[in-house]
Amino acid sequence: MTRANGRPKIEVQDVSHWFMQQQTGDEVHALDAVDLTLRQGEFVTVVGPSGCGKTTLLNSIAGFIKPTQGTLLCDGKAIKGPGRDRGVVFQDLAILPWRTVRRNIAHGLEIAKTPKAERDERVAYLITLVGLEGFENHHPHQLSGGMKQRVAVARTWAADPDVILMDEPFAAVDAMTRLTLQEELNRLCLQTGKTVMFITHSVDEAVFLGDRVIAMTARPGRIKEDVKVPVPRAERDWSRYNTDPDLKTVTEHVLSLVRSEHGEQERAQHAEAVQ
Amino acid sequence: MAQVQEGRQAALPAALETERPKGTTSFGSASLGRLKEAARILAPFGVLAVIWWVIKASFDISDNVLVSPWAVITATVELVRVGILTDFIGLSIQRLGGATLIAVFTAVPIGIVLGLNKNVATAFEPFFRFLQNVSGIAWLPLAVVWYGLSNTTILLVIIYTLTLPLGFNTMLGIKTVPPRYAQMCNSLGASRLRVLRDVYIPGALPNIIVGFRLGIGYGWRALIAGEMLAAQGGLGDMIFQARTANLIDQIMAGMIVIGCLYLVMDRLILQPIEDVTVGRWGVLRS
Ligand SMILES: Nc1ncnc2c1ncn2[C@@H]1O[C@H](COP(=O)(O)OP(=O)(O)O)[C@@H](O)[C@H]1O
Ligand SMILES: [Mg+2]
């Protein structure tokens, strides 16, 4: 029921972006002619060397930056700016330190003017879902990294956006917690049928979570290969991942793509240093 | 005057130093702690009074130069009895209160607008620093030319004095709010006004409170100076009038009241507000 139904949700067409560097006046070519379609209900992961433009791509879809060139569509309509149809889980979380866990999670619903009773019910449900019972009235500084992570995910979920954009959300979480969060995220996405773009630098994570893995080239970021992951997401957990030969083959393939790009990047940096 | 000038000089670094770490206040053994703190605050004043009394008694100083602590107490009681002191305290506090209200409603919005526009803020910064060094007192001559020796003149000087640290700290506070928070709010569907309400104002609140406290301190000094010149009643007027009749006891009584009133305002109103917001927010922010 939650498999991609084929309808394009987000379309990125021939998007290129150059940043102007303030101090030097140099232009940084961050994205180069990126074409990408996220279909309804699809979970797409993006991997690539750091600095290749992953965050720039996400910011473009979120509507935080307007790319220099190209077209971005959501439900066939041009993306003009940020909106509640596209929720974001930021790499640095952006949880408001002066709000409690409950009020951080309720934030989107407050903005949407959801009636209080409905809001409380939904927040309570999400708090249970992400396992934060008993911490409702804590402030973020009283939480561990993994718990803050859950708050950020729950906040985005509470607002019920169609599309969720996640930027290396589990990078700062310890390894054990990460495994749990990944399984929970997979379950949550299947339950709710969200369309997700998930950026990571972990190949294992990308293959474990994604319907497709987008491997990007070193800067300027281009799509190097769009890899389909064979096993249905509903059947995935870490023990399956560790034993399934098909998943192993895909992981090795993606790893080789990322490795070659990493080598490219190092060679380019070396060449720059020599000049 | 010199003292006020010195205060203005110290204003800038103090205003810039916004992230003062604050320990959390424990409200545990409250009453005993309060008592101890009161004793700690009052002790130096007691010592000073004793030294003053010893000097007066042992060096045979004329009453035209220095009166005894006892004479000052008598003068204070007398000033209260005839109603001058209470009236003038009321008048001074009213002026400070009115000016504070006006300053809050102008300085905070201006600070917010400047803080939100990086380029405007950068452009205005030298101007701000220039104004920081033209003290409120330095505006008195111009204010007198415009409004004469009037209440308006006094108010103008206090408002000006309050506005600068309040506006400047508001601007700094707004600039310390991570732009990420605003992006996050936008992607939850927030309007610009909503982002201001949910992100920028709470994020800048600790700085706003610091600016408020600084502003009241400077405003109080400017008020006394303004009252001295404008001669429209108030504590500053009282001590300046006492000078013409060489009433040293009244001058000293007035000075002590001025200092004590500020101390009371600061300790009983401003500091608790700052502790609650800056203290808690500060910890929360990290
Ligand atoms: N605001 C900016 N101004 C200038 N250069 C930027 C800016 N943001 C990102 N870049 C540059 O663009 C490139 C891509 O950045 P980013 O999308 O953050 O990469 P990734 O998320 O893949 O690590 C990097 O080289 C980065 O230095
Ligand atoms: Mg990034």
JSON list of C-alpha atoms in Angstrom, two decimals, chain A residues 144-147 149-150 169-182 205:
[
{"chain": "A", "resi": 144, "resn": "SER", "atom": "CA", "xyz": [20.70, 13.31, 24.86]},
{"chain": "A", "resi": 145, "resn": "GLY", "atom": "CA", "xyz": [21.63, 13.64, 21.18]},
{"chain": "A", "resi": 146, "resn": "GLY", "atom": "CA", "xyz": [19.40, 10.71, 20.24]},
{"chain": "A", "resi": 147, "resn": "MET", "atom": "CA", "xyz": [16.42, 12.22, 22.05]},
{"chain": "A", "resi": 149, "resn": "GLN", "atom": "CA", "xyz": [16.96, 13.77, 17.12]},
{"chain": "A", "resi": 150, "resn": "ARG", "atom": "CA", "xyz": [13.61, 12.22, 17.91]},
{"chain": "A", "resi": 169, "resn": "PRO", "atom": "CA", "xyz": [19.83, 13.58, 10.56]},
{"chain": "A", "resi": 170, "resn": "PHE", "atom": "CA", "xyz": [21.57, 10.74, 12.37]},
{"chain": "A", "resi": 171, "resn": "ALA", "atom": "CA", "xyz": [25.16, 11.90, 11.91]},
{"chain": "A", "resi": 172, "resn": "ALA", "atom": "CA", "xyz": [25.51, 13.14, 15.49]},
{"chain": "A", "resi": 173, "resn": "VAL", "atom": "CA", "xyz": [23.86, 10.14, 17.14]},
{"chain": "A", "resi": 174, "resn": "ASP", "atom": "CA", "xyz": [25.83, 7.29, 18.74]},
{"chain": "A", "resi": 175, "resn": "ALA", "atom": "CA", "xyz": [26.06, 4.08, 16.70]},
{"chain": "A", "resi": 176, "resn": "MET", "atom": "CA", "xyz": [23.66, 1.95, 18.76]},
{"chain": "A", "resi": 177, "resn": "THR", "atom": "CA", "xyz": [20.93, 4.58, 18.91]},
{"chain": "A", "resi": 178, "resn": "ARG", "atom": "CA", "xyz": [21.34, 5.16, 15.21]},
{"chain": "A", "resi": 179, "resn": "LEU", "atom": "CA", "xyz": [20.47, 1.54, 14.39]},
{"chain": "A", "resi": 180, "resn": "THR", "atom": "CA", "xyz": [17.25, 1.85, 16.37]},
{"chain": "A", "resi": 181, "resn": "LEU", "atom": "CA", "xyz": [16.34, 5.22, 14.89]},
{"chain": "A", "resi": 182, "resn": "GLN", "atom": "CA", "xyz": [16.88, 3.92, 11.36]},
{"chain": "A", "resi": 205, "resn": "GLU", "atom": "CA", "xyz": [22.34, 3.83, 5.90]}
]
